[in-house]
Coordinates of C-alpha atoms and ligand atoms in Angstrom, one line a residue:
M27 CA -23.2 -37.4 -18.1
K28 CA -22.5 -33.5 -17.8
T29 CA -21.7 -31.5 -20.7
A30 CA -19.4 -28.7 -20.3
L31 CA -18.2 -25.9 -23.0
I32 CA -14.8 -24.4 -22.5
A33 CA -13.9 -21.1 -24.4
G34 CA -10.0 -21.0 -24.2
V35 CA -9.6 -24.7 -24.6
T36 CA -6.3 -24.4 -26.6
G37 CA -4.6 -22.2 -23.8
Q38 CA -2.9 -23.3 -20.6
D39 CA -5.9 -23.3 -18.3
G40 CA -8.4 -24.5 -20.9
S41 CA -6.0 -27.6 -21.4
Y42 CA -5.6 -28.3 -18.0
L43 CA -9.5 -28.0 -17.3
A44 CA -10.4 -30.2 -20.3
E45 CA -8.2 -33.0 -18.9
L46 CA -10.1 -32.4 -15.5
L47 CA -13.6 -32.7 -16.8
L48 CA -12.7 -35.5 -19.0
E49 CA -11.3 -37.6 -16.1
K50 CA -14.6 -36.7 -14.5
G51 CA -16.5 -38.3 -17.3
Y52 CA -18.2 -34.8 -18.9
S53 CA -18.5 -34.8 -22.5
V54 CA -16.3 -31.7 -23.5
Y55 CA -16.8 -29.0 -26.1
G56 CA -14.1 -26.5 -26.9
I57 CA -14.2 -23.3 -28.7
I58 CA -11.5 -23.0 -31.3
R59 CA -10.6 -20.0 -33.5
R60 CA -10.0 -20.8 -37.3
K61 CA -6.5 -19.9 -38.3
S62 CA -4.4 -20.7 -41.8
K63 CA -2.9 -23.8 -40.2
A64 CA -4.9 -25.8 -37.9
D65 CA -3.7 -25.4 -34.4
Y66 CA -4.9 -27.1 -31.0
G67 CA -2.4 -25.6 -28.8
N68 CA -2.3 -27.0 -25.2
A69 CA -5.0 -29.4 -26.2
E70 CA -2.9 -31.1 -29.0
H71 CA -2.7 -34.4 -26.7
I72 CA -6.5 -34.6 -26.1
K73 CA -7.9 -33.4 -29.2
D74 CA -9.5 -36.5 -30.1
K75 CA -11.3 -36.3 -26.9
I76 CA -13.1 -32.9 -27.3
N77 CA -15.6 -31.7 -29.5
F78 CA -14.5 -28.4 -31.3
I79 CA -16.7 -25.6 -32.3
Y80 CA -15.5 -22.6 -34.4
A81 CA -16.2 -19.7 -32.4
D82 CA -14.8 -16.3 -31.4
M83 CA -15.6 -14.2 -28.2
T84 CA -16.1 -11.2 -30.5
D85 CA -18.9 -12.8 -32.6
L86 CA -22.0 -13.4 -30.7
V87 CA -23.8 -15.5 -33.5
S88 CA -20.8 -18.1 -33.3
L89 CA -21.4 -18.3 -29.4
V90 CA -25.2 -18.7 -30.0
N91 CA -24.3 -21.5 -32.2
A92 CA -21.8 -23.0 -29.7
M93 CA -24.5 -23.0 -27.0
K94 CA -27.1 -24.6 -29.2
V95 CA -24.8 -27.4 -30.6
S96 CA -23.2 -28.2 -27.0
Q97 CA -26.3 -27.6 -24.9
A98 CA -23.6 -27.2 -22.3
D99 CA -24.7 -27.6 -18.5
E100 CA -21.5 -25.7 -17.5
V101 CA -19.8 -23.0 -19.6
Y102 CA -16.2 -22.1 -18.7
N103 CA -15.0 -18.6 -20.3
L104 CA -11.1 -18.6 -20.2
A105 CA -10.8 -17.2 -23.5
A106 CA -8.8 -13.8 -23.7
Q107 CA -6.0 -11.8 -24.9
S108 CA -4.5 -12.8 -21.9
F109 CA -0.9 -11.0 -22.2
V110 CA -1.0 -7.6 -20.2
G111 CA 1.9 -6.1 -22.3
T112 CA 0.1 -6.6 -25.6
S113 CA -2.8 -4.8 -24.1
W114 CA -1.2 -1.5 -24.6
E115 CA -0.5 -2.5 -28.3
Q116 CA -4.1 -3.6 -29.1
P117 CA -6.5 -2.0 -26.2
I118 CA -9.4 -2.2 -28.6
A119 CA -9.1 -5.9 -29.8
T120 CA -8.4 -6.7 -25.9
A121 CA -11.7 -4.8 -24.8
N122 CA -13.7 -6.6 -27.6
I123 CA -12.5 -10.2 -26.6
D124 CA -11.8 -9.7 -22.6
G125 CA -14.6 -7.2 -22.0
F126 CA -17.6 -7.1 -24.4
G127 CA -16.8 -11.0 -25.4
V128 CA -18.0 -11.8 -21.9
A129 CA -21.4 -10.1 -22.5
N130 CA -21.6 -12.1 -25.8
M131 CA -21.2 -15.3 -23.9
L132 CA -23.6 -14.4 -21.2
E133 CA -26.3 -13.4 -23.9
A134 CA -25.9 -16.7 -25.6
I135 CA -26.2 -18.5 -22.4
R136 CA -29.2 -16.4 -21.4
T137 CA -31.1 -17.0 -24.7
V138 CA -30.2 -20.5 -25.4
K139 CA -30.0 -22.2 -22.1
A140 CA -30.4 -19.9 -19.2
S141 CA -29.8 -23.0 -16.8
A142 CA -26.3 -23.4 -17.8
R143 CA -23.8 -22.5 -15.0
F144 CA -21.2 -19.9 -16.2
Y145 CA -17.5 -19.5 -14.9
Q146 CA -15.9 -16.2 -15.7
A147 CA -11.8 -16.0 -15.8
S148 CA -11.5 -12.7 -13.7
T149 CA -8.2 -11.6 -12.6
S150 CA -5.8 -10.1 -9.9
E151 CA -4.8 -7.8 -12.5
M152 CA -8.2 -5.9 -11.6
F153 CA -6.5 -4.8 -8.1
G154 CA -3.6 -3.2 -10.1
L155 CA -2.5 -0.5 -7.7
V156 CA -3.6 -2.3 -4.7
Q157 CA -5.9 -0.7 -2.2
E158 CA -5.2 -3.2 0.7
I159 CA -2.8 -6.1 1.3
P160 CA -3.5 -8.9 1.1
Q161 CA -6.3 -8.8 -1.5
T162 CA -9.6 -10.2 -0.8
E163 CA -13.2 -10.6 -2.6
N164 CA -13.9 -7.2 -0.6
T165 CA -10.8 -5.2 -2.0
S166 CA -11.6 -2.3 -4.2
F167 CA -10.4 -2.6 -7.9
Y168 CA -7.8 0.1 -9.6
P169 CA -6.6 -1.6 -12.9
R170 CA -3.1 -0.6 -14.4
S171 CA -3.6 -1.9 -18.0
P172 CA -6.0 -1.9 -20.9
Y173 CA -6.2 -5.6 -19.9
G174 CA -7.1 -4.8 -16.3
V175 CA -9.8 -2.5 -17.3
A176 CA -11.5 -4.9 -20.0
K177 CA -11.4 -7.7 -17.3
L178 CA -13.2 -5.8 -14.9
Y179 CA -16.2 -5.1 -17.3
G180 CA -16.2 -8.8 -17.8
H181 CA -16.2 -9.1 -13.9
W182 CA -19.0 -6.8 -13.4
I183 CA -21.2 -7.7 -16.3
T184 CA -21.0 -11.5 -15.0
K185 CA -22.0 -10.1 -11.5
N186 CA -25.1 -8.1 -13.1
Y187 CA -26.2 -11.0 -15.4
R188 CA -26.3 -13.0 -12.1
E189 CA -28.3 -10.3 -10.2
S190 CA -30.5 -9.4 -13.5
Y191 CA -31.4 -12.7 -14.7
N192 CA -30.5 -15.1 -11.6
L193 CA -28.1 -16.9 -14.0
Y194 CA -25.8 -19.1 -12.0
A195 CA -22.7 -17.0 -12.7
C196 CA -19.4 -17.0 -11.0
S197 CA -16.1 -15.1 -11.3
G198 CA -12.8 -16.5 -10.3
I199 CA -10.6 -13.7 -9.1
L200 CA -7.3 -15.8 -10.0
F201 CA -3.9 -14.5 -9.0
N202 CA -1.1 -15.5 -11.4
H203 CA -0.8 -19.1 -12.2
E204 CA 2.0 -20.8 -14.2
S205 CA 2.9 -24.3 -15.5
E206 CA 4.8 -26.2 -18.2
R207 CA 2.4 -24.8 -20.6
R208 CA 2.8 -21.4 -19.8
G209 CA 3.2 -19.1 -23.0
K210 CA 6.8 -18.2 -23.4
E211 CA 6.2 -14.1 -23.2
F212 CA 5.2 -14.5 -19.7
V213 CA 7.9 -13.5 -17.2
T214 CA 7.9 -17.2 -15.4
R215 CA 8.2 -19.4 -18.7
K216 CA 10.5 -16.7 -20.2
I217 CA 12.9 -17.3 -17.2
T218 CA 12.6 -21.1 -17.1
D219 CA 13.3 -21.2 -20.9
A220 CA 16.2 -19.0 -20.7
V221 CA 17.7 -20.9 -17.9
A222 CA 17.4 -24.1 -19.7
R223 CA 19.2 -22.5 -22.8
I224 CA 21.8 -21.0 -20.7
K225 CA 22.6 -24.1 -18.8
Q226 CA 22.7 -26.1 -22.1
G227 CA 25.0 -23.4 -23.8
I228 CA 22.8 -21.9 -26.4
L229 CA 21.8 -18.3 -25.1
N230 CA 24.1 -16.0 -23.4
I231 CA 21.9 -13.7 -21.2
L232 CA 18.5 -13.5 -19.9
E233 CA 17.0 -9.8 -20.5
L234 CA 14.3 -8.6 -18.1
G235 CA 12.0 -5.8 -17.2
N236 CA 11.3 -5.0 -13.8
M237 CA 12.7 -7.5 -11.3
D238 CA 11.4 -5.7 -8.3
S239 CA 7.7 -6.7 -9.4
K240 CA 6.2 -9.1 -7.1
R241 CA 3.5 -11.8 -7.8
D242 CA 1.5 -14.5 -6.0
W243 CA 2.3 -17.6 -8.2
G244 CA 0.7 -20.7 -8.1
H245 CA 0.6 -24.0 -10.6
A246 CA -2.6 -23.7 -13.0
K247 CA -3.4 -27.4 -12.3
D248 CA -4.4 -26.6 -9.0
Y249 CA -6.5 -23.2 -10.1
V250 CA -8.5 -25.1 -12.7
Y251 CA -9.9 -27.2 -9.8
A252 CA -10.9 -24.0 -8.1
M253 CA -12.8 -23.2 -11.3
W254 CA -15.0 -26.6 -11.2
L255 CA -15.6 -26.2 -7.6
M256 CA -16.9 -22.9 -8.1
L257 CA -19.5 -24.4 -10.6
Q258 CA -20.6 -27.2 -8.1
Q259 CA -22.1 -25.2 -5.2
E260 CA -25.7 -24.2 -4.2
K261 CA -25.3 -20.6 -4.9
P262 CA -23.2 -18.8 -7.3
D263 CA -20.5 -16.7 -5.9
D264 CA -17.0 -14.7 -6.5
Y265 CA -13.7 -16.3 -5.1
V266 CA -10.0 -15.1 -4.7
I267 CA -7.8 -18.0 -5.7
A268 CA -4.2 -17.4 -4.6
T269 CA -1.5 -19.0 -2.4
N270 CA -1.2 -16.0 0.1
E271 CA 2.5 -15.9 -0.8
T272 CA 4.4 -13.4 -2.8
R273 CA 7.9 -13.2 -4.4
S274 CA 9.8 -10.8 -6.8
V275 CA 10.9 -11.7 -10.4
R276 CA 14.2 -11.4 -9.0
E277 CA 13.5 -14.5 -6.4
F278 CA 12.0 -16.4 -9.6
V279 CA 15.2 -15.9 -11.4
E280 CA 17.4 -17.0 -8.4
T281 CA 15.2 -20.3 -7.8
A282 CA 14.9 -21.2 -11.3
F283 CA 18.9 -21.0 -11.9
N284 CA 19.3 -22.7 -8.4
Y285 CA 17.7 -25.9 -10.1
V286 CA 20.5 -26.0 -12.6
D287 CA 23.4 -25.6 -10.0
I288 CA 23.9 -22.1 -10.9
K289 CA 24.1 -19.2 -8.0
I290 CA 23.3 -15.8 -9.2
A291 CA 25.4 -13.0 -7.8
W292 CA 23.6 -9.6 -8.1
E293 CA 25.4 -6.3 -8.7
G294 CA 24.2 -2.7 -9.5
S295 CA 20.8 -1.3 -9.3
G296 CA 18.0 -0.2 -11.6
V297 CA 18.6 -0.5 -15.1
D298 CA 22.3 -1.4 -14.6
E299 CA 21.4 -4.2 -12.5
I300 CA 23.2 -7.4 -13.5
G301 CA 23.1 -11.1 -12.5
R302 CA 26.5 -13.1 -12.6
D303 CA 27.0 -16.6 -12.5
A304 CA 28.8 -16.5 -9.1
I305 CA 31.4 -19.2 -9.9
A306 CA 32.1 -18.5 -13.5
G307 CA 31.6 -14.8 -13.3
R308 CA 29.9 -14.0 -16.6
T309 CA 26.9 -11.9 -16.7
I310 CA 23.7 -14.1 -17.5
V311 CA 20.8 -11.7 -16.5
K312 CA 20.7 -8.0 -17.4
V313 CA 17.7 -5.5 -17.4
N314 CA 16.2 -4.0 -20.5
P315 CA 14.1 -1.2 -20.4
K316 CA 12.1 -2.5 -23.4
F317 CA 10.3 -4.9 -21.0
F318 CA 9.0 -2.2 -18.7
R319 CA 5.3 -1.3 -18.8
P320 CA 3.7 2.2 -19.1
A321 CA 1.9 1.4 -15.9
E322 CA 2.9 -1.5 -13.6
V323 CA 1.1 -3.6 -10.9
E324 CA 4.1 -3.5 -8.5
A325 CA 2.8 -6.0 -5.9
L326 CA 0.1 -8.8 -5.6
L327 CA -0.8 -11.1 -2.6
G328 CA -4.0 -12.8 -2.4
N329 CA -5.9 -14.2 0.6
P330 CA -7.7 -17.3 -0.6
A331 CA -9.5 -17.7 2.8
K332 CA -12.9 -17.6 1.3
A333 CA -12.4 -20.5 -1.2
E334 CA -10.7 -22.5 1.5
K335 CA -13.6 -22.3 3.9
E336 CA -16.4 -22.5 1.5
L337 CA -15.2 -24.6 -1.6
G338 CA -12.7 -26.8 0.4
W339 CA -9.9 -25.6 -2.1
K340 CA -6.4 -25.9 -1.1
R341 CA -3.5 -25.4 -3.3
K342 CA -1.3 -28.7 -3.7
I343 CA 1.8 -27.4 -5.7
T344 CA 4.3 -25.0 -3.8
F345 CA 6.4 -22.4 -5.2
P346 CA 9.6 -24.4 -5.2
E347 CA 7.8 -27.2 -6.9
L348 CA 6.4 -25.1 -9.6
V349 CA 9.8 -23.7 -10.4
R350 CA 11.3 -26.9 -10.3
R351 CA 8.6 -28.5 -12.5
M352 CA 8.9 -25.8 -15.4
V353 CA 12.8 -25.8 -15.1
G354 CA 12.8 -29.5 -15.5
N355 CA 10.3 -29.3 -18.6
D356 CA 12.2 -26.7 -20.3
M357 CA 15.7 -28.5 -19.5
A358 CA 14.0 -31.7 -21.4
L359 CA 12.5 -29.5 -24.2
V360 CA 15.9 -27.8 -25.0
A361 CA 17.9 -31.2 -24.9
N362 CA 15.3 -32.6 -27.4
E363 CA 15.8 -29.4 -29.6
L364 CA 19.6 -30.0 -29.6
N365 CA 19.2 -33.4 -30.5
C366 CA 16.9 -32.6 -33.4
R367 CA 19.3 -30.1 -34.6
K368 CA 22.2 -32.8 -34.7
L369 CA 20.0 -35.1 -36.8
Ligands
NAP413 P1 -3.8 -18.5 -22.4 O1 -3.0 -19.4 -22.3 O2 -3.3 -17.1 -23.1 O3 -5.1 -18.9 -23.4 C1 -5.9 -17.9 -23.8 C2 -7.2 -18.7 -24.4 O4 -8.1 -17.9 -25.1 C3 -6.6 -19.5 -25.7 O5 -7.1 -20.6 -26.1 C4 -6.9 -18.6 -27.0 O6 -7.1 -19.2 -28.3 C5 -8.4 -17.9 -26.6 N1 -9.0 -16.7 -27.2 C6 -7.9 -15.6 -27.4 N2 -8.6 -14.7 -28.0 C7 -10.0 -15.5 -28.4 C8 -11.2 -15.0 -29.1 N3 -11.3 -13.7 -29.6 N4 -12.2 -15.9 -29.0 C9 -11.9 -17.0 -28.7 N5 -10.7 -17.6 -27.9 C10 -9.8 -16.7 -28.0 O7 -4.6 -17.9 -21.2 P2 -4.5 -18.7 -19.8 O8 -3.4 -18.4 -18.7 O9 -4.8 -20.0 -19.9 O10 -5.7 -18.1 -18.9 C11 -7.1 -18.4 -19.0 C12 -8.0 -17.4 -18.7 O11 -7.8 -16.9 -17.5 C13 -7.7 -15.9 -19.4 O12 -9.0 -15.3 -19.6 C14 -6.8 -15.0 -18.6 O13 -7.0 -13.5 -18.8 C15 -7.2 -15.4 -17.5 N6 -6.4 -15.4 -16.1 C16 -5.2 -16.0 -16.4 C17 -4.3 -16.0 -15.2 C18 -2.9 -16.7 -15.4 O14 -2.1 -16.3 -14.2 N7 -2.8 -17.5 -16.2 C19 -4.6 -15.1 -14.0 C20 -6.0 -14.6 -14.0 C21 -6.8 -14.8 -15.0 P3 -6.0 -19.3 -29.3 O15 -5.3 -20.4 -28.9 O16 -6.7 -19.3 -30.5 O17 -5.0 -18.1 -29.2
F7E414 O1 4.4 -10.2 -15.8 C1 7.5 -8.5 -14.9 C2 6.1 -7.7 -15.3 O2 3.8 -10.9 -18.0 C3 4.6 -10.4 -14.4 C4 -1.3 -13.0 -17.0 O3 -1.5 -14.3 -16.9 O4 -1.1 -12.7 -14.8 C5 -0.5 -12.5 -15.9 O5 -0.2 -11.1 -16.1 C6 5.7 -9.4 -13.9 C7 5.2 -7.9 -14.4 O6 2.6 -11.7 -16.2 C8 9.5 -9.2 -17.6 O7 6.4 -6.2 -15.4 C9 9.7 -8.4 -15.7 O8 5.1 -7.1 -13.3 O9 4.4 -12.8 -16.6 P1 3.8 -11.5 -16.8 P2 1.2 -10.6 -15.4 O10 1.4 -9.3 -16.2 O11 1.3 -10.6 -14.0 C10 -2.5 -12.1 -14.4 C11 -3.0 -12.5 -13.3 C12 -3.6 -12.4 -15.7 O12 -4.6 -12.3 -15.6 C13 -2.7 -12.1 -16.7 O13 -3.7 -12.8 -17.9 O14 6.8 -9.5 -14.4 N1 8.4 -8.5 -15.7 N2 10.5 -8.5 -16.6 C14 8.3 -9.0 -17.0 N3 7.2 -9.5 -17.5 C15 7.6 -10.0 -18.9 N4 6.3 -10.7 -19.4 N5 8.7 -10.1 -19.5 C16 9.7 -9.7 -19.0 O15 10.8 -9.7 -19.4

């Protein structure tokens, strides 16, 4: 039986990865942060199957302990301050967790069990102001947020430890991936949650920032499978994981409303753009500049050809299916919330 240690097990990706590894018969250890109220986040439903260890990416001693206790064969670092917007409000914490935290984990592996295989959650945000379309493993980086900058350190320190100490260390350069478990501050889940609330009459307007922004959106379940594949190869390497399709925030909005039979009619432009319910006529989407970012990543498009060829990875969940699942999930959650309010 193999043993895995997941940092970030309570997050979106960590919970899907834990499910995958449990299905494969792994003994799964998960890093959890101490909070005033115990909270297993997205891993609540599998909490009895995971061996939790209290640790923090900024605390080397706690990561050394996590390695000693778990004796993990595979270590997945999915822990991060992962919201780009917050990285301008907490640049130092973001650097400590998403940047130096990676060095802490690599040191813990190197000193406790150097034979362990390591996965680092790198990101398309490192491409930022894109230097090439589509982006591949060879595209130059140009991060546009404190998050992207911190992640770039994590990416390079992973490569450096591979080259310096011959560790089996890989980075997955993952493009945006979403799911029913996505945090509600991210644009996709914010939209699907608002669509469900507007449809069920408990919200009037969805306020968004830059609707021209384009992303390459996949489903997290497909992407955690790629993480596992990267650690099963003969040699460690870095891979882009993406769908090779890009869509604007506006297209996401249209697709999501479409699933609840609301067609959007757009009017105006820039900060004055609004989206009306084409039948009822009332405004249900508008722009609020408070959601604009100090520096934006305008458009991302990833080419996953290397992962498809070398790992045999292929995404299964299409964009319409991703949106359908997220809207369906939020429709059910909001209906349940309304039922509870009535009781
Ligand atoms: P997420 O849902 O925000 O989960 C982040 C996880 O990190 C949570 O379990 C969180 O624990 C943990 N964490 C935060 N700070 C920590 C610290 N100081 N010490 C230990 N754990 C800490 O993120 P996700 O979407 O699953 O993403 C997983 C990873 O992939 C992240 O590194 C993210 O930056 C990266 N990534 C994500 C995407 C994407 O589109 N989703 C794309 C590329 C890369 P708490 O529950 O205690 O907060
Ligand atoms: O923004 C625009 C926003 O916050 C997507 C993280 O998982 O993926 C994620 O980062 C786009 C941006 O994700 C709103 O300006 C418009 O252009 O959903 P997001 P992100 O910044 O792409 C990468 C790959 C990661 O690694 C990160 O960890 O949507 N946008 N209006 C908005 N975004 C938000 N959040 N809210 C809005 O109202």
